Amino acid sequence: KNFYLKIKGGIESPTVPSYIKSDRTVGFSNFEIKVAGAILLDSKILFRDALSGILNNGTLPPKVNTPIEYTIHWVISNYITDVKNIKVSAFLQGGVTWTDKVKSNIGSVPVYDPNTQEVSWTIDRLASGRGFVNSSAEAIFQIQVIPSTLDIGKVKNILSPTSLRAEDGFVASDIVSSDLQLTTELTDDTTVTREEGVVYIGSKNFSNYRAIRKKMEVY
């Protein structure tokens, strides 16, 4: 960790000032540049998540006015410098609530502010190589979603884009990272099809559901 770029330069010229007894002019210089680190943030959402130890209740596709639960994972990998004062944050969207089921593989866990609907995770320090020479720092929290009639035929927004800000402990500069918003489309859950992420009215056969979705796409 803590890499430097070291530059050594030299220059010479046959032009010599009259007051110097030499056949050339020579100059040298050394320069060092500290290489800043970087953090990779991955925000993902799962419905079937047995490995997390958290059970998500509900059925797919999500149904109007019917609760369904998902788990959200925040995974942080750190590159070549130690970083400190890390804060990860995002906002729950309308119709989404916090269930108080939360865990992480480090000392701190995400917390929820019901007044602002912000979820935030504060970490004092992460060593370089976290996620490369050992496991990534990861937090998991569960949310409950109740789709409304406004969501019929669409994927529902669940969590705003997630942002991360930290301080590089080597070069004393800010490091930022982010990931896209999360929806019921569940692109990270390989057990779920895209169609199972679209909100429907509740008919057990999907002919009515598909017809409504097609009509929505036309409009």
mmCIF file with all atom_site columns, C-alpha atoms in Angstrom:
data_model
loop_
_atom_site.group_PDB
_atom_site.id
_atom_site.type_symbol
_atom_site.label_atom_id
_atom_site.label_alt_id
_atom_site.label_comp_id
_atom_site.label_asym_id
_atom_site.label_entity_id
_atom_site.label_seq_id
_atom_site.pdbx_PDB_ins_code
_atom_site.Cartn_x
_atom_site.Cartn_y
_atom_site.Cartn_z
_atom_site.occupancy
_atom_site.B_iso_or_equiv
_atom_site.pdbx_formal_charge
_atom_site.auth_seq_id
_atom_site.auth_comp_id
_atom_site.auth_asym_id
_atom_site.auth_atom_id
_atom_site.pdbx_PDB_model_num
ATOM 1   C CA . LYS A 1 1   ? 0.000   0.000   0.000   1.00 0.00 ? 1   LYS A CA 1
ATOM 2   C CA . ASN A 1 2   ? 0.874   3.721   -0.081  1.00 0.00 ? 2   ASN A CA 1
ATOM 3   C CA . PHE A 1 3   ? 2.465   3.857   -3.522  1.00 0.00 ? 3   PHE A CA 1
ATOM 4   C CA . TYR A 1 4   ? 4.651   6.669   -4.849  1.00 0.00 ? 4   TYR A CA 1
ATOM 5   C CA . LEU A 1 5   ? 5.480   7.679   -8.386  1.00 0.00 ? 5   LEU A CA 1
ATOM 6   C CA . LYS A 1 6   ? 9.098   8.819   -8.281  1.00 0.00 ? 6   LYS A CA 1
ATOM 7   C CA . ILE A 1 7   ? 10.460  10.946  -11.108 1.00 0.00 ? 7   ILE A CA 1
ATOM 8   C CA . LYS A 1 8   ? 14.107  11.830  -11.636 1.00 0.00 ? 8   LYS A CA 1
ATOM 9   C CA . GLY A 1 9   ? 14.907  14.342  -14.347 1.00 0.00 ? 9   GLY A CA 1
ATOM 10  C CA . GLY A 1 10  ? 18.098  15.747  -15.815 1.00 0.00 ? 10  GLY A CA 1
ATOM 11  C CA . ILE A 1 11  ? 18.877  18.333  -18.469 1.00 0.00 ? 11  ILE A CA 1
ATOM 12  C CA . GLU A 1 12  ? 22.085  19.715  -19.968 1.00 0.00 ? 12  GLU A CA 1
ATOM 13  C CA . SER A 1 13  ? 22.978  22.341  -22.491 1.00 0.00 ? 13  SER A CA 1
ATOM 14  C CA . PRO A 1 14  ? 26.173  23.390  -24.305 1.00 0.00 ? 14  PRO A CA 1
ATOM 15  C CA . THR A 1 15  ? 25.198  27.008  -23.633 1.00 0.00 ? 15  THR A CA 1
ATOM 16  C CA . VAL A 1 16  ? 27.217  28.266  -20.665 1.00 0.00 ? 16  VAL A CA 1
ATOM 17  C CA . PRO A 1 17  ? 27.013  31.698  -19.009 1.00 0.00 ? 17  PRO A CA 1
ATOM 18  C CA . SER A 1 18  ? 30.209  33.730  -19.440 1.00 0.00 ? 18  SER A CA 1
ATOM 19  C CA . TYR A 1 19  ? 30.928  33.772  -15.705 1.00 0.00 ? 19  TYR A CA 1
ATOM 20  C CA . ILE A 1 20  ? 31.031  29.957  -15.438 1.00 0.00 ? 20  ILE A CA 1
ATOM 21  C CA . LYS A 1 21  ? 34.108  28.011  -16.444 1.00 0.00 ? 21  LYS A CA 1
ATOM 22  C CA . SER A 1 22  ? 32.495  24.886  -17.855 1.00 0.00 ? 22  SER A CA 1
ATOM 23  C CA . ASP A 1 23  ? 31.736  23.356  -21.225 1.00 0.00 ? 23  ASP A CA 1
ATOM 24  C CA . ARG A 1 24  ? 28.063  22.729  -20.405 1.00 0.00 ? 24  ARG A CA 1
ATOM 25  C CA . THR A 1 25  ? 25.180  23.624  -18.115 1.00 0.00 ? 25  THR A CA 1
ATOM 26  C CA . VAL A 1 26  ? 23.581  20.786  -16.147 1.00 0.00 ? 26  VAL A CA 1
ATOM 27  C CA . GLY A 1 27  ? 20.425  20.589  -13.992 1.00 0.00 ? 27  GLY A CA 1
ATOM 28  C CA . PHE A 1 28  ? 18.746  17.768  -12.047 1.00 0.00 ? 28  PHE A CA 1
ATOM 29  C CA . SER A 1 29  ? 15.452  17.425  -10.175 1.00 0.00 ? 29  SER A CA 1
ATOM 30  C CA . ASN A 1 30  ? 13.599  14.750  -8.220  1.00 0.00 ? 30  ASN A CA 1
ATOM 31  C CA . PHE A 1 31  ? 9.838   14.610  -7.691  1.00 0.00 ? 31  PHE A CA 1
ATOM 32  C CA . GLU A 1 32  ? 7.536   12.270  -5.758  1.00 0.00 ? 32  GLU A CA 1
ATOM 33  C CA . ILE A 1 33  ? 3.795   11.884  -6.259  1.00 0.00 ? 33  ILE A CA 1
ATOM 34  C CA . LYS A 1 34  ? 1.597   10.042  -3.779  1.00 0.00 ? 34  LYS A CA 1
ATOM 35  C CA . VAL A 1 35  ? -0.913  7.718   -5.451  1.00 0.00 ? 35  VAL A CA 1
ATOM 36  C CA . ALA A 1 36  ? -4.416  8.193   -4.068  1.00 0.00 ? 36  ALA A CA 1
ATOM 37  C CA . GLY A 1 37  ? -6.620  5.236   -3.247  1.00 0.00 ? 37  GLY A CA 1
ATOM 38  C CA . ALA A 1 38  ? -10.111 4.323   -4.429  1.00 0.00 ? 38  ALA A CA 1
ATOM 39  C CA . ILE A 1 39  ? -13.180 2.556   -3.069  1.00 0.00 ? 39  ILE A CA 1
ATOM 40  C CA . LEU A 1 40  ? -15.611 0.320   -4.927  1.00 0.00 ? 40  LEU A CA 1
ATOM 41  C CA . LEU A 1 41  ? -19.216 0.482   -3.659  1.00 0.00 ? 41  LEU A CA 1
ATOM 42  C CA . ASP A 1 42  ? -21.768 -2.145  -4.682  1.00 0.00 ? 42  ASP A CA 1
ATOM 43  C CA . SER A 1 43  ? -25.411 -1.672  -3.691  1.00 0.00 ? 43  SER A CA 1
ATOM 44  C CA . LYS A 1 44  ? -27.683 -4.613  -4.465  1.00 0.00 ? 44  LYS A CA 1
ATOM 45  C CA . ILE A 1 45  ? -31.117 -5.972  -3.570  1.00 0.00 ? 45  ILE A CA 1
ATOM 46  C CA . LEU A 1 46  ? -32.285 -9.572  -3.157  1.00 0.00 ? 46  LEU A CA 1
ATOM 47  C CA . PHE A 1 47  ? -35.570 -11.356 -2.445  1.00 0.00 ? 47  PHE A CA 1
ATOM 48  C CA . ARG A 1 48  ? -34.279 -14.914 -1.950  1.00 0.00 ? 48  ARG A CA 1
ATOM 49  C CA . ASP A 1 49  ? -31.377 -14.349 0.408   1.00 0.00 ? 49  ASP A CA 1
ATOM 50  C CA . ALA A 1 50  ? -30.896 -17.413 2.631   1.00 0.00 ? 50  ALA A CA 1
ATOM 51  C CA . LEU A 1 51  ? -27.163 -16.811 3.011   1.00 0.00 ? 51  LEU A CA 1
ATOM 52  C CA . SER A 1 52  ? -27.808 -13.514 4.806   1.00 0.00 ? 52  SER A CA 1
ATOM 53  C CA . GLY A 1 53  ? -29.741 -15.283 7.575   1.00 0.00 ? 53  GLY A CA 1
ATOM 54  C CA . ILE A 1 54  ? -32.671 -12.897 7.050   1.00 0.00 ? 54  ILE A CA 1
ATOM 55  C CA . LEU A 1 55  ? -36.002 -14.293 5.804   1.00 0.00 ? 55  LEU A CA 1
ATOM 56  C CA . ASN A 1 56  ? -37.914 -12.125 3.333   1.00 0.00 ? 56  ASN A CA 1
ATOM 57  C CA . ASN A 1 57  ? -41.689 -12.619 3.446   1.00 0.00 ? 57  ASN A CA 1
ATOM 58  C CA . GLY A 1 58  ? -43.969 -12.035 0.474   1.00 0.00 ? 58  GLY A CA 1
ATOM 59  C CA . THR A 1 59  ? -44.553 -13.430 -3.013  1.00 0.00 ? 59  THR A CA 1
ATOM 60  C CA . LEU A 1 60  ? -43.407 -12.440 -6.479  1.00 0.00 ? 60  LEU A CA 1
ATOM 61  C CA . PRO A 1 61  ? -44.334 -10.499 -8.522  1.00 0.00 ? 61  PRO A CA 1
ATOM 62  C CA . PRO A 1 62  ? -45.014 -7.678  -6.021  1.00 0.00 ? 62  PRO A CA 1
ATOM 63  C CA . LYS A 1 63  ? -48.740 -7.083  -5.604  1.00 0.00 ? 63  LYS A CA 1
ATOM 64  C CA . VAL A 1 64  ? -50.589 -3.800  -5.083  1.00 0.00 ? 64  VAL A CA 1
ATOM 65  C CA . ASN A 1 65  ? -51.308 -2.989  -1.401  1.00 0.00 ? 65  ASN A CA 1
ATOM 66  C CA . THR A 1 66  ? -49.557 -6.200  -0.308  1.00 0.00 ? 66  THR A CA 1
ATOM 67  C CA . PRO A 1 67  ? -46.317 -6.145  1.782   1.00 0.00 ? 67  PRO A CA 1
ATOM 68  C CA . ILE A 1 68  ? -43.194 -7.800  0.435   1.00 0.00 ? 68  ILE A CA 1
ATOM 69  C CA . GLU A 1 69  ? -39.723 -7.772  1.985   1.00 0.00 ? 69  GLU A CA 1
ATOM 70  C CA . TYR A 1 70  ? -36.279 -7.480  0.421   1.00 0.00 ? 70  TYR A CA 1
ATOM 71  C CA . THR A 1 71  ? -32.726 -7.365  1.749   1.00 0.00 ? 71  THR A CA 1
ATOM 72  C CA . ILE A 1 72  ? -30.318 -4.663  0.624   1.00 0.00 ? 72  ILE A CA 1
ATOM 73  C CA . HIS A 1 73  ? -26.574 -5.275  0.655   1.00 0.00 ? 73  HIS A CA 1
ATOM 74  C CA . TRP A 1 74  ? -23.918 -2.560  0.746   1.00 0.00 ? 74  TRP A CA 1
ATOM 75  C CA . VAL A 1 75  ? -20.515 -4.025  -0.154  1.00 0.00 ? 75  VAL A CA 1
ATOM 76  C CA . ILE A 1 76  ? -17.315 -1.963  0.072   1.00 0.00 ? 76  ILE A CA 1
ATOM 77  C CA . SER A 1 77  ? -13.926 -2.932  -1.371  1.00 0.00 ? 77  SER A CA 1
ATOM 78  C CA . ASN A 1 78  ? -10.920 -0.704  -0.696  1.00 0.00 ? 78  ASN A CA 1
ATOM 79  C CA . TYR A 1 79  ? -7.825  -0.508  -2.872  1.00 0.00 ? 79  TYR A CA 1
ATOM 80  C CA . ILE A 1 80  ? -4.307  0.713   -2.025  1.00 0.00 ? 80  ILE A CA 1
ATOM 81  C CA . THR A 1 81  ? -4.598  3.161   0.890   1.00 0.00 ? 81  THR A CA 1
ATOM 82  C CA . ASP A 1 82  ? -6.141  3.129   4.338   1.00 0.00 ? 82  ASP A CA 1
ATOM 83  C CA . VAL A 1 83  ? -9.309  5.244   4.415   1.00 0.00 ? 83  VAL A CA 1
ATOM 84  C CA . LYS A 1 84  ? -11.171 6.813   7.322   1.00 0.00 ? 84  LYS A CA 1
ATOM 85  C CA . ASN A 1 85  ? -14.407 8.620   8.161   1.00 0.00 ? 85  ASN A CA 1
ATOM 86  C CA . ILE A 1 86  ? -16.408 6.583   5.652   1.00 0.00 ? 86  ILE A CA 1
ATOM 87  C CA . LYS A 1 87  ? -20.113 7.349   5.250   1.00 0.00 ? 87  LYS A CA 1
ATOM 88  C CA . VAL A 1 88  ? -22.497 5.466   2.972   1.00 0.00 ? 88  VAL A CA 1
ATOM 89  C CA . SER A 1 89  ? -26.023 6.828   2.551   1.00 0.00 ? 89  SER A CA 1
ATOM 90  C CA . ALA A 1 90  ? -29.212 6.526   0.516   1.00 0.00 ? 90  ALA A CA 1
ATOM 91  C CA . PHE A 1 91  ? -32.934 7.255   0.910   1.00 0.00 ? 91  PHE A CA 1
ATOM 92  C CA . LEU A 1 92  ? -35.898 4.889   1.071   1.00 0.00 ? 92  LEU A CA 1
ATOM 93  C CA . GLN A 1 93  ? -38.534 5.730   -1.529  1.00 0.00 ? 93  GLN A CA 1
ATOM 94  C CA . GLY A 1 94  ? -42.294 6.118   -1.098  1.00 0.00 ? 94  GLY A CA 1
ATOM 95  C CA . GLY A 1 95  ? -44.073 2.999   0.121   1.00 0.00 ? 95  GLY A CA 1
ATOM 96  C CA . VAL A 1 96  ? -40.839 1.561   1.555   1.00 0.00 ? 96  VAL A CA 1
ATOM 97  C CA . THR A 1 97  ? -40.266 1.094   5.306   1.00 0.00 ? 97  THR A CA 1
ATOM 98  C CA . TRP A 1 98  ? -37.411 -0.011  7.556   1.00 0.00 ? 98  TRP A CA 1
ATOM 99  C CA . THR A 1 99  ? -37.881 -3.310  9.437   1.00 0.00 ? 99  THR A CA 1
ATOM 100 C CA . ASP A 1 100 ? -35.019 -2.971  11.979  1.00 0.00 ? 100 ASP A CA 1
ATOM 101 C CA . LYS A 1 101 ? -33.346 -6.175  10.752  1.00 0.00 ? 101 LYS A CA 1
ATOM 102 C CA . VAL A 1 102 ? -29.741 -5.175  10.109  1.00 0.00 ? 102 VAL A CA 1
ATOM 103 C CA . LYS A 1 103 ? -26.274 -6.738  10.329  1.00 0.00 ? 103 LYS A CA 1
ATOM 104 C CA . SER A 1 104 ? -22.698 -6.287  9.114   1.00 0.00 ? 104 SER A CA 1
ATOM 105 C CA . ASN A 1 105 ? -19.337 -8.061  9.187   1.00 0.00 ? 105 ASN A CA 1
ATOM 106 C CA . ILE A 1 106 ? -17.599 -5.107  10.877  1.00 0.00 ? 106 ILE A CA 1
ATOM 107 C CA . GLY A 1 107 ? -18.241 -3.200  14.096  1.00 0.00 ? 107 GLY A CA 1
ATOM 108 C CA . SER A 1 108 ? -20.826 -0.699  12.823  1.00 0.00 ? 108 SER A CA 1
ATOM 109 C CA . VAL A 1 109 ? -24.214 -1.217  11.166  1.00 0.00 ? 109 VAL A CA 1
ATOM 110 C CA . PRO A 1 110 ? -26.487 1.031   9.070   1.00 0.00 ? 110 PRO A CA 1
ATOM 111 C CA . VAL A 1 111 ? -29.000 3.212   10.917  1.00 0.00 ? 111 VAL A CA 1
ATOM 112 C CA . TYR A 1 112 ? -32.280 4.711   9.739   1.00 0.00 ? 112 TYR A CA 1
ATOM 113 C CA . ASP A 1 113 ? -33.633 8.239   10.251  1.00 0.00 ? 113 ASP A CA 1
ATOM 114 C CA . PRO A 1 114 ? -37.454 8.079   9.955   1.00 0.00 ? 114 PRO A CA 1
ATOM 115 C CA . ASN A 1 115 ? -37.684 11.875  9.654   1.00 0.00 ? 115 ASN A CA 1
ATOM 116 C CA . THR A 1 116 ? -35.629 12.048  6.454   1.00 0.00 ? 116 THR A CA 1
ATOM 117 C CA . GLN A 1 117 ? -35.961 8.397   5.316   1.00 0.00 ? 117 GLN A CA 1
ATOM 118 C CA . GLU A 1 118 ? -32.161 8.274   5.062   1.00 0.00 ? 118 GLU A CA 1
ATOM 119 C CA . VAL A 1 119 ? -30.233 5.069   5.679   1.00 0.00 ? 119 VAL A CA 1
ATOM 120 C CA . SER A 1 120 ? -26.600 5.735   6.600   1.00 0.00 ? 120 SER A CA 1
ATOM 121 C CA . TRP A 1 121 ? -23.621 3.594   7.502   1.00 0.00 ? 121 TRP A CA 1
ATOM 122 C CA . THR A 1 122 ? -20.593 5.166   9.213   1.00 0.00 ? 122 THR A CA 1
ATOM 123 C CA . ILE A 1 123 ? -17.241 3.373   9.418   1.00 0.00 ? 123 ILE A CA 1
ATOM 124 C CA . ASP A 1 124 ? -14.248 4.812   11.281  1.00 0.00 ? 124 ASP A CA 1
ATOM 125 C CA . ARG A 1 125 ? -11.529 3.158   9.185   1.00 0.00 ? 125 ARG A CA 1
ATOM 126 C CA . LEU A 1 126 ? -10.935 0.540   6.492   1.00 0.00 ? 126 LEU A CA 1
ATOM 127 C CA . ALA A 1 127 ? -7.506  -0.922  5.795   1.00 0.00 ? 127 ALA A CA 1
ATOM 128 C CA . SER A 1 128 ? -6.075  -1.056  2.298   1.00 0.00 ? 128 SER A CA 1
ATOM 129 C CA . GLY A 1 129 ? -6.796  -4.216  0.351   1.00 0.00 ? 129 GLY A CA 1
ATOM 130 C CA . ARG A 1 130 ? -10.131 -4.844  2.069   1.00 0.00 ? 130 ARG A CA 1
ATOM 131 C CA . GLY A 1 131 ? -12.124 -6.923  -0.390  1.00 0.00 ? 131 GLY A CA 1
ATOM 132 C CA . PHE A 1 132 ? -9.023  -8.060  -2.293  1.00 0.00 ? 132 PHE A CA 1
ATOM 133 C CA . VAL A 1 133 ? -6.690  -9.701  0.227   1.00 0.00 ? 133 VAL A CA 1
ATOM 134 C CA . ASN A 1 134 ? -9.621  -10.497 2.552   1.00 0.00 ? 134 ASN A CA 1
ATOM 135 C CA . SER A 1 135 ? -13.411 -10.160 2.599   1.00 0.00 ? 135 SER A CA 1
ATOM 136 C CA . SER A 1 136 ? -15.171 -6.926  1.652   1.00 0.00 ? 136 SER A CA 1
ATOM 137 C CA . ALA A 1 137 ? -16.890 -4.830  4.307   1.00 0.00 ? 137 ALA A CA 1
ATOM 138 C CA . GLU A 1 138 ? -20.587 -5.636  3.999   1.00 0.00 ? 138 GLU A CA 1
ATOM 139 C CA . ALA A 1 139 ? -23.810 -4.462  5.638   1.00 0.00 ? 139 ALA A CA 1
ATOM 140 C CA . ILE A 1 140 ? -27.263 -5.958  5.122   1.00 0.00 ? 140 ILE A CA 1
ATOM 141 C CA . PHE A 1 141 ? -30.608 -4.434  6.055   1.00 0.00 ? 141 PHE A CA 1
ATOM 142 C CA . GLN A 1 142 ? -34.180 -5.485  5.369   1.00 0.00 ? 142 GLN A CA 1
ATOM 143 C CA . ILE A 1 143 ? -36.944 -3.245  4.048   1.00 0.00 ? 143 ILE A CA 1
ATOM 144 C CA . GLN A 1 144 ? -40.646 -3.756  3.438   1.00 0.00 ? 144 GLN A CA 1
ATOM 145 C CA . VAL A 1 145 ? -42.364 -2.525  0.282   1.00 0.00 ? 145 VAL A CA 1
ATOM 146 C CA . ILE A 1 146 ? -46.103 -1.951  -0.241  1.00 0.00 ? 146 ILE A CA 1
ATOM 147 C CA . PRO A 1 147 ? -46.738 -1.063  -3.901  1.00 0.00 ? 147 PRO A CA 1
ATOM 148 C CA . SER A 1 148 ? -49.585 1.333   -4.716  1.00 0.00 ? 148 SER A CA 1
ATOM 149 C CA . THR A 1 149 ? -51.919 1.520   -7.690  1.00 0.00 ? 149 THR A CA 1
ATOM 150 C CA . LEU A 1 150 ? -49.538 4.079   -9.215  1.00 0.00 ? 150 LEU A CA 1
ATOM 151 C CA . ASP A 1 151 ? -46.947 1.287   -9.537  1.00 0.00 ? 151 ASP A CA 1
ATOM 152 C CA . ILE A 1 152 ? -49.091 -1.133  -11.583 1.00 0.00 ? 152 ILE A CA 1
ATOM 153 C CA . GLY A 1 153 ? -47.315 -2.364  -14.694 1.00 0.00 ? 153 GLY A CA 1
ATOM 154 C CA . LYS A 1 154 ? -43.965 -0.865  -13.649 1.00 0.00 ? 154 LYS A CA 1
ATOM 155 C CA . VAL A 1 155 ? -40.947 -1.711  -11.549 1.00 0.00 ? 155 VAL A CA 1
ATOM 156 C CA . LYS A 1 156 ? -41.080 0.191   -8.269  1.00 0.00 ? 156 LYS A CA 1
ATOM 157 C CA . ASN A 1 157 ? -38.248 2.391   -7.013  1.00 0.00 ? 157 ASN A CA 1
ATOM 158 C CA . ILE A 1 158 ? -37.035 1.189   -3.614  1.00 0.00 ? 158 ILE A CA 1
ATOM 159 C CA . LEU A 1 159 ? -33.768 2.937   -2.756  1.00 0.00 ? 159 LEU A CA 1
ATOM 160 C CA . SER A 1 160 ? -32.240 6.108   -4.176  1.00 0.00 ? 160 SER A CA 1
ATOM 161 C CA . PRO A 1 161 ? -28.718 6.039   -5.683  1.00 0.00 ? 161 PRO A CA 1
ATOM 162 C CA . THR A 1 162 ? -26.260 5.154   -2.908  1.00 0.00 ? 162 THR A CA 1
ATOM 163 C CA . SER A 1 163 ? -23.316 7.464   -2.265  1.00 0.00 ? 163 SER A CA 1
ATOM 164 C CA . LEU A 1 164 ? -20.074 6.969   -0.360  1.00 0.00 ? 164 LEU A CA 1
ATOM 165 C CA . ARG A 1 165 ? -17.650 9.597   0.899   1.00 0.00 ? 165 ARG A CA 1
ATOM 166 C CA . ALA A 1 166 ? -14.392 8.919   2.750   1.00 0.00 ? 166 ALA A CA 1
ATOM 167 C CA . GLU A 1 167 ? -11.011 10.442  3.502   1.00 0.00 ? 167 GLU A CA 1
ATOM 168 C CA . ASP A 1 168 ? -7.817  8.973   2.049   1.00 0.00 ? 168 ASP A CA 1
ATOM 169 C CA . GLY A 1 169 ? -5.465  8.463   4.983   1.00 0.00 ? 169 GLY A CA 1
ATOM 170 C CA . PHE A 1 170 ? -2.357  8.606   2.787   1.00 0.00 ? 170 PHE A CA 1
ATOM 171 C CA . VAL A 1 171 ? -2.873  11.658  0.586   1.00 0.00 ? 171 VAL A CA 1
ATOM 172 C CA . ALA A 1 172 ? -5.429  13.396  2.862   1.00 0.00 ? 172 ALA A CA 1
ATOM 173 C CA . SER A 1 173 ? -7.997  13.896  0.090   1.00 0.00 ? 173 SER A CA 1
ATOM 174 C CA . ASP A 1 174 ? -11.655 12.984  -0.319  1.00 0.00 ? 174 ASP A CA 1
ATOM 175 C CA . ILE A 1 175 ? -12.691 9.736   -1.981  1.00 0.00 ? 175 ILE A CA 1
ATOM 176 C CA . VAL A 1 176 ? -16.177 9.358   -3.450  1.00 0.00 ? 176 VAL A CA 1
ATOM 177 C CA . SER A 1 177 ? -18.057 6.430   -4.937  1.00 0.00 ? 177 SER A CA 1
ATOM 178 C CA . SER A 1 178 ? -21.667 5.659   -5.819  1.00 0.00 ? 178 SER A CA 1
ATOM 179 C CA . ASP A 1 179 ? -24.043 3.063   -7.213  1.00 0.00 ? 179 ASP A CA 1
ATOM 180 C CA . LEU A 1 180 ? -27.371 3.208   -9.046  1.00 0.00 ? 180 LEU A CA 1
ATOM 181 C CA . GLN A 1 181 ? -30.844 3.237   -7.505  1.00 0.00 ? 181 GLN A CA 1
ATOM 182 C CA . LEU A 1 182 ? -32.474 -0.067  -6.609  1.00 0.00 ? 182 LEU A CA 1
ATOM 183 C CA . THR A 1 183 ? -35.884 -1.204  -7.866  1.00 0.00 ? 183 THR A CA 1
ATOM 184 C CA . THR A 1 184 ? -38.099 -4.286  -7.727  1.00 0.00 ? 184 THR A CA 1
ATOM 185 C CA . GLU A 1 185 ? -36.446 -5.428  -10.960 1.00 0.00 ? 185 GLU A CA 1
ATOM 186 C CA . LEU A 1 186 ? -33.825 -7.167  -8.753  1.00 0.00 ? 186 LEU A CA 1
ATOM 187 C CA . THR A 1 187 ? -31.026 -7.321  -11.323 1.00 0.00 ? 187 THR A CA 1
ATOM 188 C CA . ASP A 1 188 ? -28.679 -8.820  -8.700  1.00 0.00 ? 188 ASP A CA 1
ATOM 189 C CA . ASP A 1 189 ? -30.994 -11.708 -7.760  1.00 0.00 ? 189 ASP A CA 1
ATOM 190 C CA . THR A 1 190 ? -30.385 -14.485 -10.275 1.00 0.00 ? 190 THR A CA 1
ATOM 191 C CA . THR A 1 191 ? -33.424 -16.429 -9.013  1.00 0.00 ? 191 THR A CA 1
ATOM 192 C CA . VAL A 1 192 ? -35.839 -13.700 -10.135 1.00 0.00 ? 192 VAL A CA 1
ATOM 193 C CA . THR A 1 193 ? -36.968 -12.960 -13.708 1.00 0.00 ? 193 THR A CA 1
ATOM 194 C CA . ARG A 1 194 ? -37.489 -9.423  -14.966 1.00 0.00 ? 194 ARG A CA 1
ATOM 195 C CA . GLU A 1 195 ? -41.237 -10.032 -15.215 1.00 0.00 ? 195 GLU A CA 1
ATOM 196 C CA . GLU A 1 196 ? -41.335 -10.911 -11.508 1.00 0.00 ? 196 GLU A CA 1
ATOM 197 C CA . GLY A 1 197 ? -40.183 -7.398  -10.692 1.00 0.00 ? 197 GLY A CA 1
ATOM 198 C CA . VAL A 1 198 ? -43.194 -5.650  -12.241 1.00 0.00 ? 198 VAL A CA 1
ATOM 199 C CA . VAL A 1 199 ? -46.052 -4.710  -9.895  1.00 0.00 ? 199 VAL A CA 1
ATOM 200 C CA . TYR A 1 200 ? -49.400 -6.318  -10.691 1.00 0.00 ? 200 TYR A CA 1
ATOM 201 C CA . ILE A 1 201 ? -52.985 -6.138  -9.409  1.00 0.00 ? 201 ILE A CA 1
ATOM 202 C CA . GLY A 1 202 ? -53.185 -9.628  -7.987  1.00 0.00 ? 202 GLY A CA 1
ATOM 203 C CA . SER A 1 203 ? -54.815 -11.927 -10.499 1.00 0.00 ? 203 SER A CA 1
ATOM 204 C CA . LYS A 1 204 ? -53.305 -15.390 -10.165 1.00 0.00 ? 204 LYS A CA 1
ATOM 205 C CA . ASN A 1 205 ? -53.166 -15.859 -13.911 1.00 0.00 ? 205 ASN A CA 1
ATOM 206 C CA . PHE A 1 206 ? -50.892 -13.354 -15.576 1.00 0.00 ? 206 PHE A CA 1
ATOM 207 C CA . SER A 1 207 ? -52.928 -12.707 -18.725 1.00 0.00 ? 207 SER A CA 1
ATOM 208 C CA . ASN A 1 208 ? -54.651 -9.729  -17.115 1.00 0.00 ? 208 ASN A CA 1
ATOM 209 C CA . TYR A 1 209 ? -51.344 -8.553  -15.667 1.00 0.00 ? 209 TYR A CA 1
ATOM 210 C CA . ARG A 1 210 ? -49.564 -8.732  -19.020 1.00 0.00 ? 210 ARG A CA 1
ATOM 211 C CA . ALA A 1 211 ? -52.402 -6.904  -20.774 1.00 0.00 ? 211 ALA A CA 1
ATOM 212 C CA . ILE A 1 212 ? -52.248 -4.063  -18.242 1.00 0.00 ? 212 ILE A CA 1
ATOM 213 C CA . ARG A 1 213 ? -48.477 -3.850  -18.544 1.00 0.00 ? 213 ARG A CA 1
ATOM 214 C CA . LYS A 1 214 ? -48.669 -3.749  -22.351 1.00 0.00 ? 214 LYS A CA 1
ATOM 215 C CA . LYS A 1 215 ? -51.239 -0.962  -22.168 1.00 0.00 ? 215 LYS A CA 1
ATOM 216 C CA . MET A 1 216 ? -49.019 0.982   -19.759 1.00 0.00 ? 216 MET A CA 1
ATOM 217 C CA . GLU A 1 217 ? -46.062 0.648   -22.146 1.00 0.00 ? 217 GLU A CA 1
ATOM 218 C CA . VAL A 1 218 ? -48.173 1.995   -25.018 1.00 0.00 ? 218 VAL A CA 1
ATOM 219 C CA . TYR A 1 219 ? -49.054 5.090   -23.016 1.00 0.00 ? 219 TYR A CA 1
#
